[in-house]
Structures are given as C-alpha cells and as structure tokens.
Coordinates of C-alpha atoms in Angstrom, one line a residue:
Chain M
A1 CA 12.4 -41.5 0.0
Q2 CA 15.3 -43.5 -1.0
T3 CA 18.7 -43.2 -0.2
V4 CA 21.8 -44.1 -1.9
T5 CA 25.1 -44.0 0.7
Q6 CA 28.8 -43.8 -0.6
S7 CA 31.0 -44.0 2.7
Q8 CA 34.2 -43.4 1.4
P9 CA 34.5 -39.9 -0.6
E10 CA 38.1 -40.7 -1.9
M11 CA 40.1 -43.8 -2.5
S12 CA 43.5 -44.8 -4.4
V13 CA 44.5 -48.0 -5.8
Q14 CA 47.9 -49.1 -7.5
E15 CA 48.1 -49.8 -11.0
A16 CA 47.0 -53.8 -11.7
E17 CA 45.6 -54.2 -8.2
T18 CA 41.8 -54.4 -7.3
V19 CA 39.7 -52.1 -5.0
T20 CA 36.2 -52.5 -4.3
L21 CA 34.2 -49.0 -3.5
S22 CA 31.1 -49.5 -1.1
C23 CA 27.6 -48.8 -1.4
T24 CA 24.4 -49.0 0.6
Y25 CA 21.1 -47.7 0.0
D26 CA 17.7 -47.7 1.8
T27 CA 14.3 -49.0 0.3
S28 CA 11.1 -50.5 1.4
E29 CA 10.7 -51.9 -2.4
N30 CA 11.3 -55.3 -3.5
N31 CA 11.8 -54.9 -7.0
Y32 CA 14.1 -52.1 -8.2
Y33 CA 17.9 -51.3 -10.3
L34 CA 21.4 -50.7 -9.1
F35 CA 23.7 -48.8 -11.3
W36 CA 27.2 -47.9 -11.0
Y37 CA 28.2 -44.7 -13.1
K38 CA 31.7 -43.7 -14.1
Q39 CA 32.9 -39.9 -14.3
P40 CA 36.1 -39.5 -15.7
P41 CA 37.9 -35.7 -15.8
S42 CA 36.1 -35.5 -19.2
R43 CA 33.0 -35.1 -17.0
Q44 CA 31.0 -37.4 -19.3
M45 CA 28.6 -39.8 -17.1
I46 CA 29.2 -43.4 -18.6
L47 CA 27.5 -46.3 -17.5
V48 CA 29.5 -49.1 -16.2
I49 CA 27.4 -51.9 -14.8
R50 CA 23.7 -52.7 -14.0
Q51 CA 21.7 -55.0 -11.4
E52 CA 18.6 -56.5 -11.4
A53 CA 17.3 -56.7 -7.9
Y54 CA 15.4 -59.8 -8.4
K55 CA 18.4 -61.7 -9.9
Q56 CA 20.6 -63.0 -7.3
Q57 CA 23.5 -63.7 -9.8
N58 CA 25.9 -61.0 -9.4
A59 CA 26.6 -58.5 -12.3
T60 CA 30.0 -58.8 -14.2
E61 CA 31.0 -56.7 -17.2
N62 CA 35.0 -57.4 -18.2
R63 CA 37.2 -56.6 -15.1
F64 CA 34.1 -54.7 -13.2
S65 CA 31.9 -56.6 -10.8
V66 CA 29.2 -56.0 -8.1
N67 CA 29.0 -57.8 -4.9
F68 CA 24.9 -57.6 -4.2
Q69 CA 23.7 -58.2 -0.9
K70 CA 20.4 -57.9 -1.2
A71 CA 18.9 -58.2 2.0
A72 CA 21.7 -56.3 3.6
K73 CA 21.1 -53.6 1.1
S74 CA 24.6 -53.2 0.0
F75 CA 26.0 -52.8 -3.5
S76 CA 29.7 -52.7 -3.8
L77 CA 31.8 -52.3 -7.1
K78 CA 35.0 -54.2 -7.6
I79 CA 37.6 -53.0 -10.2
S80 CA 40.1 -55.9 -10.8
D81 CA 43.3 -55.5 -12.4
S82 CA 43.3 -51.3 -11.9
Q83 CA 44.4 -49.3 -15.3
L84 CA 45.2 -45.6 -15.4
G85 CA 42.0 -44.7 -17.5
D86 CA 40.0 -45.8 -14.2
T87 CA 40.6 -43.1 -12.5
A88 CA 37.3 -41.2 -12.4
M89 CA 34.3 -40.3 -9.9
Y90 CA 32.3 -43.1 -9.4
F91 CA 28.5 -43.1 -8.6
C92 CA 26.3 -45.8 -7.2
A93 CA 22.6 -45.3 -8.3
F94 CA 19.1 -46.9 -7.1
M95 CA 15.9 -46.9 -9.6
K96 CA 12.4 -47.9 -8.5
P97 CA 10.6 -48.9 -11.7
P98 CA 8.8 -48.8 -13.6
T99 CA 9.5 -44.5 -14.3
G100 CA 13.4 -43.2 -14.6
N101 CA 12.1 -40.2 -12.4
Q102 CA 12.8 -42.7 -9.3
F103 CA 16.3 -43.0 -9.5
Y104 CA 18.8 -41.8 -6.7
F105 CA 22.3 -41.1 -7.0
G106 CA 24.8 -41.4 -4.0
T107 CA 27.5 -38.5 -3.4
G108 CA 30.3 -40.1 -5.6
T109 CA 33.4 -41.6 -4.7
S110 CA 36.9 -40.3 -6.4
L111 CA 39.0 -43.0 -7.5
T112 CA 42.8 -42.7 -8.3
V113 CA 44.8 -45.0 -9.9
I114 CA 48.2 -44.8 -9.1
P115 CA 51.0 -45.4 -11.5
Chain A
N1 CA 26.4 -41.7 -32.7
A2 CA 23.3 -42.0 -31.3
G3 CA 23.0 -40.4 -27.6
V4 CA 22.0 -37.6 -25.9
T5 CA 23.1 -34.1 -27.2
Q6 CA 23.5 -31.0 -25.0
T7 CA 24.4 -27.8 -25.9
P8 CA 26.3 -25.3 -24.8
K9 CA 29.5 -27.3 -22.9
F10 CA 30.5 -24.1 -20.9
Q11 CA 28.4 -20.7 -20.5
V12 CA 29.4 -17.7 -18.4
L13 CA 26.3 -15.5 -17.6
K14 CA 25.6 -12.4 -15.2
T15 CA 23.6 -12.2 -12.6
G16 CA 20.2 -11.7 -13.7
Q17 CA 20.9 -12.8 -17.3
S18 CA 18.3 -15.4 -18.6
M19 CA 19.7 -18.5 -21.0
T20 CA 18.4 -22.2 -22.2
L21 CA 19.9 -25.3 -22.5
Q22 CA 19.3 -27.4 -25.3
C23 CA 19.1 -31.3 -25.3
A24 CA 17.5 -33.8 -27.9
Q25 CA 18.0 -37.5 -28.0
D26 CA 17.6 -39.6 -30.6
M27 CA 17.2 -43.3 -29.2
N28 CA 13.1 -43.2 -29.0
H29 CA 13.3 -42.5 -25.2
N30 CA 10.3 -41.6 -23.5
S31 CA 11.5 -39.8 -20.5
M32 CA 13.9 -36.9 -20.3
Y33 CA 15.7 -35.2 -17.0
W34 CA 17.7 -32.6 -15.9
Y35 CA 20.3 -33.0 -13.0
R36 CA 22.8 -30.1 -11.5
Q37 CA 25.9 -31.6 -10.6
D38 CA 27.3 -29.7 -7.4
P39 CA 30.7 -31.0 -5.6
G40 CA 29.7 -33.3 -2.3
M41 CA 26.4 -33.6 -3.6
G42 CA 26.0 -35.6 -6.2
L43 CA 23.4 -35.3 -8.8
R44 CA 20.3 -33.2 -7.6
L45 CA 17.1 -33.7 -10.1
I46 CA 15.7 -30.0 -11.3
Y47 CA 13.0 -31.4 -13.6
Y48 CA 11.7 -34.1 -15.8
S49 CA 9.5 -35.2 -18.1
A50 CA 7.9 -38.8 -18.1
S51 CA 6.4 -38.9 -21.5
E52 CA 6.2 -36.0 -24.4
G53 CA 3.6 -33.2 -23.1
T54 CA 4.5 -33.8 -19.7
T55 CA 7.1 -32.4 -16.9
D56 CA 7.1 -32.3 -13.2
K57 CA 9.5 -31.0 -10.4
G58 CA 12.1 -32.8 -9.1
E59 CA 14.3 -32.3 -6.2
V60 CA 15.5 -28.5 -6.9
P61 CA 13.1 -27.2 -9.1
N62 CA 13.4 -23.2 -8.1
G63 CA 14.7 -20.8 -10.7
Y64 CA 14.4 -23.3 -13.5
N65 CA 11.8 -23.8 -16.2
V66 CA 11.7 -26.4 -18.7
S67 CA 10.1 -27.4 -22.1
R68 CA 9.3 -30.6 -23.5
L69 CA 9.3 -29.8 -27.2
N70 CA 8.9 -32.5 -29.0
K71 CA 9.7 -36.9 -28.2
R72 CA 13.3 -36.1 -28.8
E73 CA 14.1 -32.3 -27.2
F74 CA 13.8 -31.6 -23.8
S75 CA 15.1 -27.7 -22.7
L76 CA 15.9 -26.1 -19.5
R77 CA 15.5 -22.3 -19.1
L78 CA 17.4 -20.0 -16.4
E79 CA 15.0 -16.9 -16.3
S80 CA 17.1 -14.8 -13.9
A81 CA 20.3 -16.6 -13.5
A82 CA 22.3 -16.1 -9.8
P83 CA 25.5 -17.0 -8.8
S84 CA 23.5 -20.2 -6.5
Q85 CA 23.2 -21.7 -9.8
T86 CA 27.1 -22.2 -10.9
S87 CA 27.0 -25.8 -11.7
V88 CA 27.3 -28.3 -13.8
Y89 CA 24.3 -29.1 -15.8
F90 CA 23.6 -32.7 -17.3
C91 CA 20.6 -34.0 -19.6
A92 CA 19.5 -37.5 -19.5
S93 CA 17.0 -39.8 -21.2
S94 CA 15.6 -43.1 -20.7
S95 CA 13.2 -46.0 -21.6
I96 CA 11.0 -47.5 -18.9
R97 CA 13.0 -50.9 -19.2
G98 CA 15.0 -50.1 -16.8
H99 CA 18.3 -49.9 -18.3
G100 CA 19.3 -46.8 -16.9
Y101 CA 19.9 -43.2 -18.0
T102 CA 22.2 -42.0 -20.7
F103 CA 23.5 -38.9 -20.1
G104 CA 24.5 -36.0 -22.2
S105 CA 28.2 -34.3 -21.9
G106 CA 27.1 -31.8 -19.7
T107 CA 27.2 -27.9 -19.2
R108 CA 29.2 -26.2 -16.8
L109 CA 27.8 -22.7 -16.2
T110 CA 29.2 -19.8 -14.1
V111 CA 27.0 -16.8 -12.9
V112 CA 29.1 -13.9 -11.7

C-alpha cells in the first residue's frame, strides 16, 4: 500500500516570506500523480497544484510551486510571497491511475501566516 | 456553479438515530467517494463508486452504507449512529484522467 507522510504538523511564516511544506511518499509504482490540497477554515478542500510523475519539470501555479524528487520520493510545496489567505491546512496526496480510488492523503500541515 | 453539492452542512444526531448524507455532482464524473476527516488522521476513505452501478468498501466502511443512485448522485447512510462517527464527511468525484478530486463542502456530523 502507498503511504504519504507529512512530518510537519504545524508551521508558521511571516507575511510576504517564503515557506516550504514537506511531503514524502512510498510507492513501487512508476506512473502516478501527486497533489497538494488546501483546506482553509471554511473547510472546503481546494486543489492547489498537481504533478504527473512522468514529467520531470516541476509544476507551478502562480505563487505555488513544487520540488518533485522522484528518486527520493519527495514532493514539497513552496509558497512564495505568503499571504494571510494562505493560512490553512495543507494536505499532500498520492494517486495511482487509472482509477481514482487509489488516492492516499497525508495527515496534513497546518500553516499560519503571521501579519 | 459546476461542482459537488453536499447536504446537509451540519447535523447533530442522537446515538442510534439514522440519517443519509446526500451528494450530487454535475461534472459527468464516473467516480465518486465518501471520506471522513478526523483530527490528526487526514482523510480516510469510507466507500467509493468507480462507476454507476458499482460500490466498494474503502478503509473504514463499518457502520456505513452507500447508494449510487445514478451517475450524478452518491449517498452515504448511517443506520445507527454512534459517537465514534462524529466527524467531518466529504464527498468527492473524479474523472479517470488523473486530475484529482473535486470535493463537496463537507458535513460536520456530531453524534451525542
């Protein structure tokens, strides 16, 4: 079975600074997808960024980028120019295709952006 | 707006009562899921439906039943609620193209 580990239960960052959230995973698969989801206090789960394992280029979405190290099975999320609205729980997730039920979540990192 | 609609948003039940959580998606996704979220444990899969007409157990199915009514709707039923079922429940749907899940807004259920 696949496992996803987020070793930082809580983190904080000053507004406008950069923060990196860590995620490691364990799999014997070669083809898979990785995701970061954001859950603000509203409780809604929001997809932040997605990475396909067969793509070497790291995914970016505006202020959010990942550092995907396939050999090390590491998938960290970097948030640049942190904003108050980034305060949320962040979940790393692994998906094995083709069916979406092979979807595994980490236990989350609670990020607080300090004004 | 397109997405996953989940009802109700909040519910308080007494031990032994039953209830059904409703979920509908309008994105023509084949697969739908029910998760529960508990502090420090992330999201755990209760049941899923890979396609219309099929349902399968996930990691924590005990005490729950599901119905995939049609392609759009996937309901979760608690036949006899227990305090251990106090949690936040999420419905989600996905295509098979690896684009991840689209989640509903969640249901906070408290069993007293």
